[in-house]
Short mmCIF file of C-alpha atoms in Angstrom, two decimals:
data_model
loop_
_atom_site.label_atom_id
_atom_site.label_comp_id
_atom_site.label_asym_id
_atom_site.label_seq_id
_atom_site.Cartn_x
_atom_site.Cartn_y
_atom_site.Cartn_z
CA UNK A 1 60.63 197.22 -147.56
CA UNK A 2 58.09 198.05 -144.87
CA UNK A 3 59.35 200.25 -142.05
CA UNK A 4 57.86 201.84 -138.93
CA UNK A 5 59.70 204.57 -137.02
CA UNK A 6 58.94 205.80 -133.50
CA UNK A 7 55.25 204.87 -133.53
CA UNK A 8 53.27 205.66 -130.39
CA UNK A 9 49.56 204.77 -130.26
CA UNK A 10 47.35 206.13 -127.49
CA UNK A 11 43.75 205.10 -126.87
CA UNK A 12 41.59 208.23 -127.03
CA UNK A 13 38.98 207.05 -124.54
CA UNK A 14 41.14 206.12 -121.54
CA UNK A 15 44.46 207.70 -122.69
CA UNK A 16 46.20 204.33 -122.32
CA UNK A 17 49.39 203.98 -124.36
CA UNK A 18 48.90 200.89 -126.52
CA UNK A 19 52.28 201.05 -128.24
CA UNK A 20 55.24 203.19 -127.21
CA UNK A 21 58.04 204.28 -129.58
CA UNK A 22 57.67 201.18 -131.77
CA UNK A 23 60.25 200.51 -134.50
CA UNK A 24 60.29 197.74 -137.08
CA UNK A 25 61.74 196.97 -140.50
CA UNK A 26 60.56 194.11 -142.72
CA UNK A 27 62.03 192.98 -146.04
CA UNK A 28 61.14 190.48 -148.75
CA UNK A 29 61.06 186.96 -147.35
CA UNK A 30 60.07 188.06 -143.85
CA UNK A 31 57.05 186.19 -142.49
CA UNK A 32 56.34 188.23 -139.37
CA UNK A 33 53.68 187.31 -136.84
CA UNK A 34 52.28 189.73 -134.27
CA UNK A 35 51.50 188.00 -130.98
CA UNK A 36 50.31 189.24 -127.60
CA UNK A 37 47.41 189.01 -125.21
CA UNK A 38 43.91 190.21 -126.03
CA UNK A 39 43.45 193.98 -126.29
CA UNK A 40 47.15 194.78 -126.70
CA UNK A 41 46.73 196.60 -130.02
CA UNK A 42 47.70 193.92 -132.55
CA UNK A 43 44.83 194.66 -134.95
CA UNK A 44 45.23 198.40 -134.40
CA UNK A 45 48.88 198.22 -135.48
CA UNK A 46 47.98 196.23 -138.59
CA UNK A 47 45.20 198.68 -139.54
CA UNK A 48 47.48 201.68 -139.02
CA UNK A 49 50.10 200.14 -141.30
CA UNK A 50 47.52 199.64 -144.03
CA UNK A 51 45.65 202.92 -143.61
CA UNK A 52 46.10 205.25 -140.59
CA UNK A 53 42.59 206.64 -141.15
CA UNK A 54 41.16 203.26 -140.07
CA UNK A 55 42.17 203.88 -136.44
CA UNK A 56 41.70 207.65 -136.32
CA UNK A 57 38.34 207.44 -134.51
CA UNK A 58 39.64 205.69 -131.41
CA UNK A 59 43.39 206.30 -131.26
CA UNK A 60 45.95 209.08 -131.52
CA UNK A 61 49.02 207.96 -133.46
CA UNK A 62 52.43 209.60 -133.79
CA UNK A 63 55.09 208.00 -135.94
CA UNK A 64 56.24 207.34 -139.47
CA UNK A 65 55.50 204.48 -141.85
CA UNK A 66 57.69 203.97 -144.90
CA UNK A 67 56.15 201.75 -147.57
CA UNK A 68 58.61 202.14 -150.43
CA UNK A 69 57.05 200.57 -153.51
CA UNK A 70 55.03 198.00 -151.62
CA UNK A 71 51.47 197.28 -152.74
CA UNK A 72 49.68 196.16 -149.62
CA UNK A 73 46.83 193.71 -149.44
CA UNK A 74 44.84 193.76 -146.19
CA UNK A 75 42.57 191.07 -144.76
CA UNK A 76 40.37 192.35 -141.94
CA UNK A 77 39.59 190.21 -138.89
CA UNK A 78 35.86 190.57 -139.56
CA UNK A 79 34.12 191.15 -142.89
CA UNK A 80 33.22 194.88 -142.92
CA UNK A 81 29.54 195.57 -142.34
CA UNK A 82 29.17 197.36 -145.67
CA UNK A 83 30.33 194.23 -147.52
CA UNK A 84 27.92 191.82 -145.83
CA UNK A 85 24.94 192.86 -147.95
CA UNK A 86 26.85 192.67 -151.23
CA UNK A 87 26.52 189.67 -153.47
CA UNK A 88 29.67 187.63 -154.01
CA UNK A 89 29.80 188.94 -157.59
CA UNK A 90 29.53 192.56 -156.40
CA UNK A 91 32.30 191.91 -153.87
CA UNK A 92 34.67 190.45 -156.48
CA UNK A 93 33.85 193.08 -159.09
CA UNK A 94 35.32 195.73 -156.78
CA UNK A 95 38.77 194.14 -157.04
CA UNK A 96 40.92 196.31 -159.29
CA UNK A 97 42.03 193.44 -161.53
CA UNK A 98 38.95 191.20 -161.39
CA UNK A 99 37.92 191.84 -164.99
CA UNK A 100 41.49 191.22 -166.16
CA UNK A 101 41.31 187.59 -165.00
CA UNK A 102 40.79 184.89 -167.63
CA UNK A 103 38.22 182.12 -167.00
CA UNK A 104 41.15 179.69 -166.65
CA UNK A 105 42.81 181.87 -164.00
CA UNK A 106 39.55 182.19 -162.05
CA UNK A 107 38.92 178.46 -162.22
CA UNK A 108 42.43 177.74 -160.95
CA UNK A 109 41.98 180.19 -158.06
CA UNK A 110 38.63 178.63 -157.10
CA UNK A 111 40.12 175.13 -157.29
CA UNK A 112 43.03 176.20 -155.10
CA UNK A 113 40.60 177.37 -152.40
CA UNK A 114 38.24 174.39 -152.90
CA UNK A 115 35.29 176.54 -154.00
CA UNK A 116 32.99 176.11 -157.04
CA UNK A 117 34.29 177.52 -160.35
CA UNK A 118 31.27 179.82 -160.62
CA UNK A 119 31.64 181.28 -157.10
CA UNK A 120 32.78 184.62 -158.58
CA UNK A 121 29.40 185.25 -160.20
CA UNK A 122 27.20 184.07 -157.36
CA UNK A 123 24.32 186.28 -156.19
CA UNK A 124 24.55 184.84 -152.66
CA UNK A 125 25.03 187.55 -150.02
CA UNK A 126 28.50 187.71 -148.49
CA UNK A 127 26.98 187.82 -145.01
CA UNK A 128 25.36 184.39 -145.48
CA UNK A 129 28.64 182.59 -146.15
CA UNK A 130 30.15 180.43 -143.43
CA UNK A 131 33.02 181.92 -141.45
CA UNK A 132 35.59 179.94 -143.41
CA UNK A 133 34.00 180.73 -146.78
CA UNK A 134 34.17 184.45 -145.95
CA UNK A 135 37.91 184.19 -145.27
CA UNK A 136 38.50 182.25 -148.50
CA UNK A 137 36.57 184.76 -150.64
CA UNK A 138 38.38 187.70 -149.05
CA UNK A 139 41.77 186.07 -149.61
CA UNK A 140 40.95 185.35 -153.26
CA UNK A 141 39.92 188.96 -153.92
CA UNK A 142 43.02 190.20 -152.13
CA UNK A 143 45.32 188.00 -154.26
CA UNK A 144 43.67 189.14 -157.49
CA UNK A 145 45.12 192.64 -157.04
CA UNK A 146 48.67 191.25 -156.94
CA UNK A 147 49.95 192.81 -153.69
CA UNK A 148 53.62 192.60 -152.75
CA UNK A 149 52.99 192.74 -148.99
CA UNK A 150 50.23 190.83 -147.20
CA UNK A 151 48.73 192.20 -143.97
CA UNK A 152 46.49 189.46 -142.59
CA UNK A 153 44.42 189.82 -139.43
CA UNK A 154 43.49 186.35 -138.16
CA UNK A 155 43.50 184.61 -141.57
CA UNK A 156 43.32 181.23 -139.81
CA UNK A 157 40.01 181.98 -138.08
CA UNK A 158 37.21 179.61 -139.09
CA UNK A 159 38.94 178.00 -142.07
CA UNK A 160 39.02 174.21 -142.30
CA UNK A 161 42.17 172.14 -141.85
CA UNK A 162 42.63 171.68 -145.59
CA UNK A 163 42.56 175.46 -146.13
CA UNK A 164 44.84 176.00 -143.12
CA UNK A 165 47.44 173.87 -144.89
CA UNK A 166 46.89 175.95 -148.04
CA UNK A 167 47.40 179.13 -146.00
CA UNK A 168 50.65 177.72 -144.61
CA UNK A 169 51.83 177.04 -148.15
CA UNK A 170 50.78 180.53 -149.31
CA UNK A 171 52.73 182.24 -146.51
CA UNK A 172 55.83 180.07 -146.88
CA UNK A 173 56.00 180.51 -150.66
CA UNK A 174 55.29 184.27 -150.66
CA UNK A 175 58.33 186.10 -152.00
CA UNK A 176 57.42 189.47 -150.57
CA UNK A 177 56.50 190.50 -147.03
CA UNK A 178 53.87 188.78 -144.90
CA UNK A 179 52.79 190.40 -141.64
CA UNK A 180 50.00 188.55 -139.90
CA UNK A 181 48.16 188.04 -136.63
CA UNK A 182 47.18 184.53 -135.65
CA UNK A 183 46.24 182.51 -132.59
CA UNK A 184 46.94 179.21 -134.35
CA UNK A 185 50.14 177.93 -132.75
CA UNK A 186 50.66 175.28 -135.43
CA UNK A 187 50.43 177.88 -138.22
CA UNK A 188 52.87 180.16 -136.39
CA UNK A 189 55.31 177.32 -135.72
CA UNK A 190 55.30 176.30 -139.39
CA UNK A 191 55.51 179.74 -141.05
CA UNK A 192 56.83 182.65 -138.97
CA UNK A 193 60.49 183.70 -139.08
CA UNK A 194 60.04 187.09 -137.35
CA UNK A 195 58.34 187.50 -133.97
CA UNK A 196 56.67 190.79 -132.97
CA UNK A 197 55.45 190.51 -129.39
CA UNK A 198 53.26 193.30 -127.95
CA UNK A 199 52.82 193.36 -124.16
CA UNK A 200 51.03 195.46 -121.55
CA UNK A 201 52.72 195.18 -118.15
CA UNK A 202 52.43 196.84 -114.73
CA UNK A 203 48.66 196.42 -114.75
CA UNK A 204 48.44 197.68 -118.33
CA UNK A 205 50.10 200.98 -117.48
CA UNK A 206 53.24 200.31 -119.52
CA UNK A 207 53.66 199.10 -123.09
CA UNK A 208 56.56 196.87 -124.12
CA UNK A 209 57.43 195.23 -127.41
CA UNK A 210 59.97 192.77 -128.80
CA UNK A 211 60.99 192.29 -132.45
CA UNK A 212 63.17 189.22 -133.02
CA UNK A 213 64.17 187.43 -136.22
CA UNK A 214 63.62 183.83 -135.21
CA UNK A 215 60.93 181.15 -135.23
CA UNK A 216 58.24 180.79 -132.57
CA UNK A 217 59.69 177.76 -130.77
CA UNK A 218 63.11 179.39 -130.49
CA UNK A 219 61.55 182.70 -129.40
CA UNK A 220 59.64 181.06 -126.55
CA UNK A 221 62.81 179.24 -125.45
CA UNK A 222 64.96 182.38 -125.60
CA UNK A 223 62.31 184.36 -123.75
CA UNK A 224 62.06 181.76 -120.99
CA UNK A 225 65.85 181.54 -120.71
CA UNK A 226 66.17 185.34 -120.58
CA UNK A 227 63.53 185.62 -117.85
CA UNK A 228 65.16 182.81 -115.87
CA UNK A 229 68.59 184.46 -116.17
CA UNK A 230 67.19 187.86 -115.20
CA UNK A 231 65.36 186.36 -112.22
CA UNK A 232 68.59 184.63 -111.13
CA UNK A 233 70.55 187.89 -111.42
CA UNK A 234 67.83 189.80 -109.56
CA UNK A 235 67.82 187.24 -106.75
CA UNK A 236 71.62 187.42 -106.54
CA UNK A 237 71.51 191.22 -106.39
CA UNK A 238 68.91 191.10 -103.65
CA UNK A 239 70.93 188.62 -101.57
CA UNK A 240 74.01 190.82 -101.91
CA UNK A 241 71.93 193.89 -101.00
CA UNK A 242 70.55 192.17 -97.93
CA UNK A 243 74.07 191.25 -96.71
CA UNK A 244 75.36 194.73 -97.49
CA UNK A 245 72.42 196.45 -95.80
CA UNK A 246 72.87 194.31 -92.69
CA UNK A 247 76.55 195.23 -92.50
CA UNK A 248 75.72 198.89 -93.08
CA UNK A 249 73.04 198.76 -90.37
CA UNK A 250 75.56 197.42 -87.85
CA UNK A 251 78.11 200.14 -88.73
CA UNK A 252 75.48 202.88 -88.47
CA UNK A 253 74.20 201.46 -85.19
CA UNK A 254 77.79 201.36 -83.81
CA UNK A 255 78.46 205.00 -84.73
CA UNK A 256 75.13 206.12 -83.28
CA UNK A 257 75.89 204.24 -80.07
CA UNK A 258 79.37 205.80 -79.82
CA UNK A 259 77.91 209.27 -80.29
CA UNK A 260 75.34 208.61 -77.59
CA UNK A 261 78.01 207.50 -75.07
CA UNK A 262 80.76 210.01 -75.87
CA UNK A 263 80.12 211.98 -72.68
CA UNK A 264 80.85 209.03 -70.46
CA UNK A 265 83.35 209.14 -67.57
CA UNK A 266 87.14 208.72 -67.90
CA UNK A 267 87.82 211.28 -70.63
CA UNK A 268 88.93 214.89 -70.36
CA UNK A 269 87.28 217.61 -72.41
CA UNK A 270 89.97 217.67 -75.11
CA UNK A 271 89.66 213.92 -75.68
CA UNK A 272 85.88 214.16 -75.82
CA UNK A 273 86.03 216.97 -78.37
CA UNK A 274 88.50 215.01 -80.53
CA UNK A 275 86.36 211.87 -80.27
CA UNK A 276 83.24 213.85 -81.20
CA UNK A 277 85.05 215.28 -84.24
CA UNK A 278 86.20 211.83 -85.31
CA UNK A 279 82.68 210.39 -84.91
CA UNK A 280 81.22 213.28 -86.89
CA UNK A 281 83.63 212.50 -89.74
CA UNK A 282 82.83 208.81 -89.45
CA UNK A 283 79.05 209.51 -89.55
CA UNK A 284 79.56 211.67 -92.64
CA UNK A 285 81.45 208.78 -94.27
CA UNK A 286 78.72 206.30 -93.27
CA UNK A 287 75.94 208.53 -94.65
CA UNK A 288 77.91 209.04 -97.87
CA UNK A 289 78.15 205.26 -98.08
CA UNK A 290 74.36 205.03 -97.63
CA UNK A 291 73.74 207.52 -100.45
CA UNK A 292 76.12 205.52 -102.69
CA UNK A 293 74.22 202.35 -101.88
CA UNK A 294 70.92 204.04 -102.81
CA UNK A 295 72.36 204.94 -106.23
CA UNK A 296 73.64 201.38 -106.65
CA UNK A 297 70.17 200.06 -105.81
CA UNK A 298 68.74 202.03 -108.73
CA UNK A 299 70.96 199.95 -111.03
CA UNK A 300 69.91 196.62 -109.50
CA UNK A 301 68.63 193.96 -111.87
CA UNK A 302 64.84 194.16 -111.82
CA UNK A 303 62.75 191.06 -111.28
CA UNK A 304 61.42 190.09 -114.72
CA UNK A 305 57.84 191.05 -115.43
CA UNK A 306 55.91 189.32 -118.12
CA UNK A 307 52.29 189.46 -119.11
CA UNK A 308 50.90 186.27 -117.63
CA UNK A 309 48.39 184.19 -119.55
CA UNK A 310 44.89 184.18 -118.09
CA UNK A 311 43.70 181.38 -115.90
CA UNK A 312 40.44 180.43 -114.27
CA UNK A 313 38.52 177.20 -113.77
CA UNK A 314 35.60 175.97 -115.85
CA UNK A 315 33.00 173.93 -114.03
CA UNK A 316 32.56 172.84 -110.44
CA UNK A 317 33.28 169.43 -108.97
CA UNK A 318 29.55 168.74 -108.71
CA UNK A 319 29.35 169.18 -112.51
CA UNK A 320 31.26 165.92 -112.98
CA UNK A 321 29.47 163.45 -115.22
CA UNK A 322 29.38 159.70 -114.44
CA UNK A 323 31.49 157.81 -116.95
CA UNK A 324 28.75 155.82 -118.77
CA UNK A 325 25.85 158.26 -118.42
CA UNK A 326 24.21 159.23 -121.68
CA UNK A 327 24.28 163.02 -121.69
CA UNK A 328 23.14 163.79 -125.22
CA UNK A 329 21.36 161.72 -127.84
CA UNK A 330 20.80 163.92 -130.85
CA UNK A 331 19.27 162.95 -134.19
CA UNK A 332 18.37 165.04 -137.23
CA UNK A 333 17.05 163.75 -140.55
CA UNK A 334 18.02 166.84 -142.55
CA UNK A 335 20.22 169.82 -141.80
CA UNK A 336 19.04 172.84 -143.77
CA UNK A 337 21.03 175.95 -144.57
CA UNK A 338 20.05 178.98 -142.42
CA UNK A 339 18.01 180.45 -145.30
CA UNK A 340 16.35 177.02 -145.87
CA UNK A 341 17.59 177.10 -149.48
CA UNK A 342 19.35 173.72 -149.50
CA UNK A 343 19.99 170.53 -147.57
CA UNK A 344 23.50 170.56 -146.09
CA UNK A 345 23.54 167.09 -144.55
CA UNK A 346 21.29 164.09 -143.87
CA UNK A 347 20.95 161.39 -141.21
CA UNK A 348 22.84 163.12 -138.44
CA UNK A 349 23.13 161.34 -135.10
CA UNK A 350 25.37 161.99 -132.10
CA UNK A 351 25.61 160.29 -128.73
CA UNK A 352 27.70 161.81 -125.92
CA UNK A 353 28.35 159.81 -122.77
CA UNK A 354 29.81 161.01 -119.50
CA UNK A 355 32.59 163.61 -119.53
CA UNK A 356 33.42 163.10 -123.23
CA UNK A 357 34.95 165.98 -125.15
CA UNK A 358 33.61 165.84 -128.70
CA UNK A 359 34.99 167.84 -131.62
CA UNK A 360 33.22 168.23 -134.96
CA UNK A 361 35.39 168.98 -138.00
CA UNK A 362 34.58 169.30 -141.70
CA UNK A 363 35.03 171.47 -144.75
CA UNK A 364 33.90 175.08 -144.73
CA UNK A 365 30.25 175.49 -145.67
CA UNK A 366 29.29 171.93 -144.75
CA UNK A 367 27.05 173.21 -141.93
CA UNK A 368 29.03 172.70 -138.72
CA UNK A 369 28.04 176.01 -137.12
CA UNK A 370 24.44 175.61 -138.27
CA UNK A 371 24.33 172.15 -136.68
CA UNK A 372 25.90 173.30 -133.40
CA UNK A 373 23.54 176.27 -133.18
CA UNK A 374 20.47 174.03 -133.63
CA UNK A 375 21.86 171.57 -131.12
CA UNK A 376 22.44 174.38 -128.60
CA UNK A 377 18.90 175.73 -129.05
CA UNK A 378 17.49 172.28 -128.24
CA UNK A 379 19.81 171.40 -125.35
CA UNK A 380 19.46 174.80 -123.67
CA UNK A 381 15.77 173.99 -123.13
CA UNK A 382 16.47 170.81 -121.19
CA UNK A 383 16.23 170.79 -117.40
CA UNK A 384 18.15 167.58 -116.71
CA UNK A 385 21.43 169.14 -117.89
CA UNK A 386 22.90 172.64 -117.44
CA UNK A 387 24.22 173.98 -120.73
CA UNK A 388 26.38 176.98 -121.63
CA UNK A 389 26.97 177.98 -125.26
CA UNK A 390 29.76 179.95 -126.96
CA UNK A 391 28.70 180.81 -130.54
CA UNK A 392 31.08 181.53 -133.40
CA UNK A 393 29.48 184.96 -133.77
CA UNK A 394 29.70 186.50 -130.29
CA UNK A 395 26.99 189.01 -131.17
CA UNK A 396 24.47 186.16 -131.05
CA UNK A 397 24.78 186.26 -127.23
CA UNK A 398 26.50 189.52 -126.35
CA UNK A 399 24.78 192.89 -126.36
CA UNK A 400 27.54 195.04 -127.79
CA UNK A 401 26.08 198.15 -126.12
CA UNK A 402 26.41 196.65 -122.64
CA UNK A 403 29.61 196.74 -120.60
CA UNK A 404 31.19 193.42 -119.51
CA UNK A 405 29.99 194.06 -115.95
CA UNK A 406 26.40 194.69 -117.08
CA UNK A 407 26.37 191.52 -119.19
CA UNK A 408 27.71 189.30 -116.40
CA UNK A 409 25.56 190.77 -113.61
CA UNK A 410 21.96 189.61 -113.65
CA UNK A 411 21.25 190.58 -110.03
CA UNK A 412 21.97 194.30 -109.72
CA UNK A 413 23.56 193.51 -106.36
CA UNK A 414 26.49 195.75 -105.41
CA UNK A 415 28.51 192.89 -103.93
CA UNK A 416 27.96 190.80 -107.07
CA UNK A 417 29.26 193.64 -109.24
CA UNK A 418 32.31 194.04 -107.06
CA UNK A 419 32.99 190.32 -107.35
CA UNK A 420 32.58 190.45 -111.15
CA UNK A 421 35.03 193.35 -111.35
CA UNK A 422 37.52 191.31 -109.36
CA UNK A 423 37.15 188.39 -111.79
CA UNK A 424 37.52 190.70 -114.80
CA UNK A 425 40.63 192.21 -113.23
CA UNK A 426 42.15 188.73 -112.97
CA UNK A 427 41.51 188.39 -116.73
CA UNK A 428 43.64 191.51 -117.39
CA UNK A 429 40.77 193.97 -117.88
CA UNK A 430 41.60 197.49 -116.76
CA UNK A 431 39.00 199.42 -114.75
CA UNK A 432 38.29 201.51 -117.87
CA UNK A 433 37.82 198.44 -120.08
CA UNK A 434 35.25 197.05 -117.64
CA UNK A 435 33.15 200.12 -118.41
CA UNK A 436 33.70 200.10 -122.18
CA UNK A 437 30.84 198.84 -124.36
CA UNK A 438 31.53 195.22 -125.33
CA UNK A 439 31.45 196.26 -129.01
CA UNK A 440 34.66 198.26 -128.47
CA UNK A 441 36.59 195.29 -127.08
CA UNK A 442 38.85 192.94 -129.02
CA UNK A 443 37.66 189.51 -130.13
CA UNK A 444 39.69 187.86 -127.37
CA UNK A 445 38.25 190.14 -124.70
CA UNK A 446 34.72 189.29 -125.88
CA UNK A 447 35.59 185.59 -125.71
CA UNK A 448 36.85 186.08 -122.15
CA UNK A 449 33.45 187.51 -121.16
CA UNK A 450 31.70 184.39 -122.46
CA UNK A 451 34.19 182.04 -120.79
CA UNK A 452 33.81 183.91 -117.51
CA UNK A 453 30.03 183.56 -117.75
CA UNK A 454 30.54 179.82 -118.13
CA UNK A 455 32.93 179.77 -115.18
CA UNK A 456 30.42 181.57 -112.95
CA UNK A 457 27.64 179.17 -113.92
CA UNK A 458 27.05 175.60 -112.72
CA UNK A 459 27.13 174.20 -116.28
CA UNK A 460 27.87 170.53 -116.82
CA UNK A 461 27.66 170.68 -120.64
CA UNK A 462 29.60 173.17 -122.78
CA UNK A 463 28.81 173.80 -126.45
CA UNK A 464 31.73 175.66 -128.01
CA UNK A 465 32.10 176.95 -131.56
CA UNK A 466 35.82 177.58 -132.17
CA UNK A 467 36.64 178.19 -128.48
CA UNK A 468 40.35 178.99 -129.01
CA UNK A 469 40.02 181.19 -132.11
CA UNK A 470 40.57 184.57 -130.43
CA UNK A 471 43.10 183.73 -127.73
CA UNK A 472 46.79 184.47 -128.08
CA UNK A 473 49.19 181.56 -128.66
CA UNK A 474 50.56 182.27 -125.18
CA UNK A 475 47.07 181.85 -123.66
CA UNK A 476 46.22 178.90 -125.92
CA UNK A 477 47.80 176.23 -123.69
CA UNK A 478 45.91 177.62 -120.68
CA UNK A 479 42.56 177.60 -122.50
CA UNK A 480 43.15 174.03 -123.64
CA UNK A 481 44.01 172.99 -120.08
CA UNK A 482 40.80 174.60 -118.77
CA UNK A 483 38.66 172.73 -121.28
CA UNK A 484 40.57 169.48 -120.73
CA UNK A 485 39.95 169.76 -116.97
CA UNK A 486 36.24 170.57 -117.32
CA UNK A 487 34.43 167.80 -115.38
CA UNK A 488 31.36 167.72 -117.63
CA UNK A 489 30.74 167.05 -121.32
CA UNK A 490 32.02 169.25 -124.16
CA UNK A 491 30.64 169.44 -127.69
CA UNK A 492 32.74 171.67 -129.91
CA UNK A 493 33.77 172.70 -133.38
CA UNK A 494 37.42 173.46 -134.01
CA UNK A 495 40.09 173.56 -136.67
CA UNK A 496 42.77 174.22 -134.06
CA UNK A 497 45.05 171.24 -134.47
CA UNK A 498 46.56 171.51 -131.00
CA UNK A 499 43.08 171.75 -129.44
CA UNK A 500 41.92 168.65 -131.33
CA UNK A 501 44.99 166.67 -130.32
CA UNK A 502 45.16 167.74 -126.66
CA UNK A 503 41.51 168.21 -125.63
CA UNK A 504 39.24 165.92 -127.58
CA UNK A 505 38.37 162.34 -126.72
CA UNK A 506 36.44 161.78 -129.97
CA UNK A 507 36.43 163.58 -133.32
CA UNK A 508 33.59 163.46 -135.86
CA UNK A 509 33.64 164.75 -139.42
CA UNK A 510 30.45 166.31 -140.75
CA UNK A 511 29.76 165.42 -144.38
CA UNK A 512 26.66 165.51 -146.57
CA UNK A 513 25.89 162.02 -145.25
CA UNK A 514 26.06 162.81 -141.54
CA UNK A 515 28.62 162.61 -138.73
CA UNK A 516 31.39 160.04 -138.99
CA UNK A 517 33.93 159.18 -136.30
CA UNK A 518 37.45 159.78 -137.55
CA UNK A 519 40.16 159.58 -134.89
CA UNK A 520 40.73 160.22 -131.20
#
């Protein structure tokens, strides 16, 4: 059993409450997913559950965690900096039970994750592995220590489709507890049976959470139905209030008018005094009625408030590409690994015409990110097209010491900064977060900065490495719509099955022998 009691997490820097009086209990067989918009504290909650010291530097936490006899295995969203310089062998040798594994057991584990049998003894640096290979190696080391509860922060990031299916199988077959964060809607739909939804509402001044034992599709339906019912009740209450208030206004106006005309002709003094007394009693009754109505109004059904998914437009109408125009003709005889140690692929050629949306897929380590990075470096130099690039590693473009405003503003103009702050506000940044160093922001918030830069540009070609990887499943449909509506050309890498299906007009698989069209 894994239990949390009355957990409140407060951000030390801006004193924002990330999670308020959170309670949760998970048991064997629970596959719980944490969802929510970017910066809502999902990773912070997972870290605190594993080791409260991991969040001590930037949060203040009050609450109780009860682990029972659980042995927890934790997969971080990013490979820790101190592990990047270790060799793969050094990394595995730090697993508690690594040296208890037989060669047969190691070979079976490597085969399961489609890695070479000798991967465990490799001297290659962890930091030089592809994004997907890093996730695979971390998962293998985690499983070696035989945990009973898995805490996985974005395990689906960067892994290929084959490994995604393996991850689905691993989660579904796990007999203990799985608590994970993911932005992959397909993975969530196929595995989760407990939904934990973290929200920041009222302009991020109030935290709200939901824990529900159900699947994702049913949760979204129930949530929509509940909001619709609440909105209907709120509208009904407001119509009734309007009718009641109008009636009350007429009664109050009538009593006020009677009091104003009580001294009129035709009445003796005794009658006037009696009438005044009666009106005074009536006014007291009317005012008592008004106070009762005010108390009733406090119990009115509130209009539902939900944290809306982000939305903005990519590209301008003038960025539209003519349907047959050749935008990109790219050819490469050999694709070398970043350290030039080996040839990853040969005879690569790609032709993009008009507003095509290309997606490149392939196994982890085949060189997809290396290819896209080289392609971006070449295309960014061209003057006949206007290119924007989103790398897999955001640090390649973002200065983590800058604030989002500083990164987006290249003019120093006061009006430009005000406009940028307005845009960031529409993307759910608080005023404090706009002034935080980018390095302190969540992966999704960093991705928003890059997407906003693209939106503010006049780009007609987008080069995107895993564009949906850090956006919540609730924002995912919006991001896909934005890319689908982009009027220019898109060249991307993705393992997001919904993105591939909904956004891409042509899919190519990268193999050792080049790019090969697969399906549309």
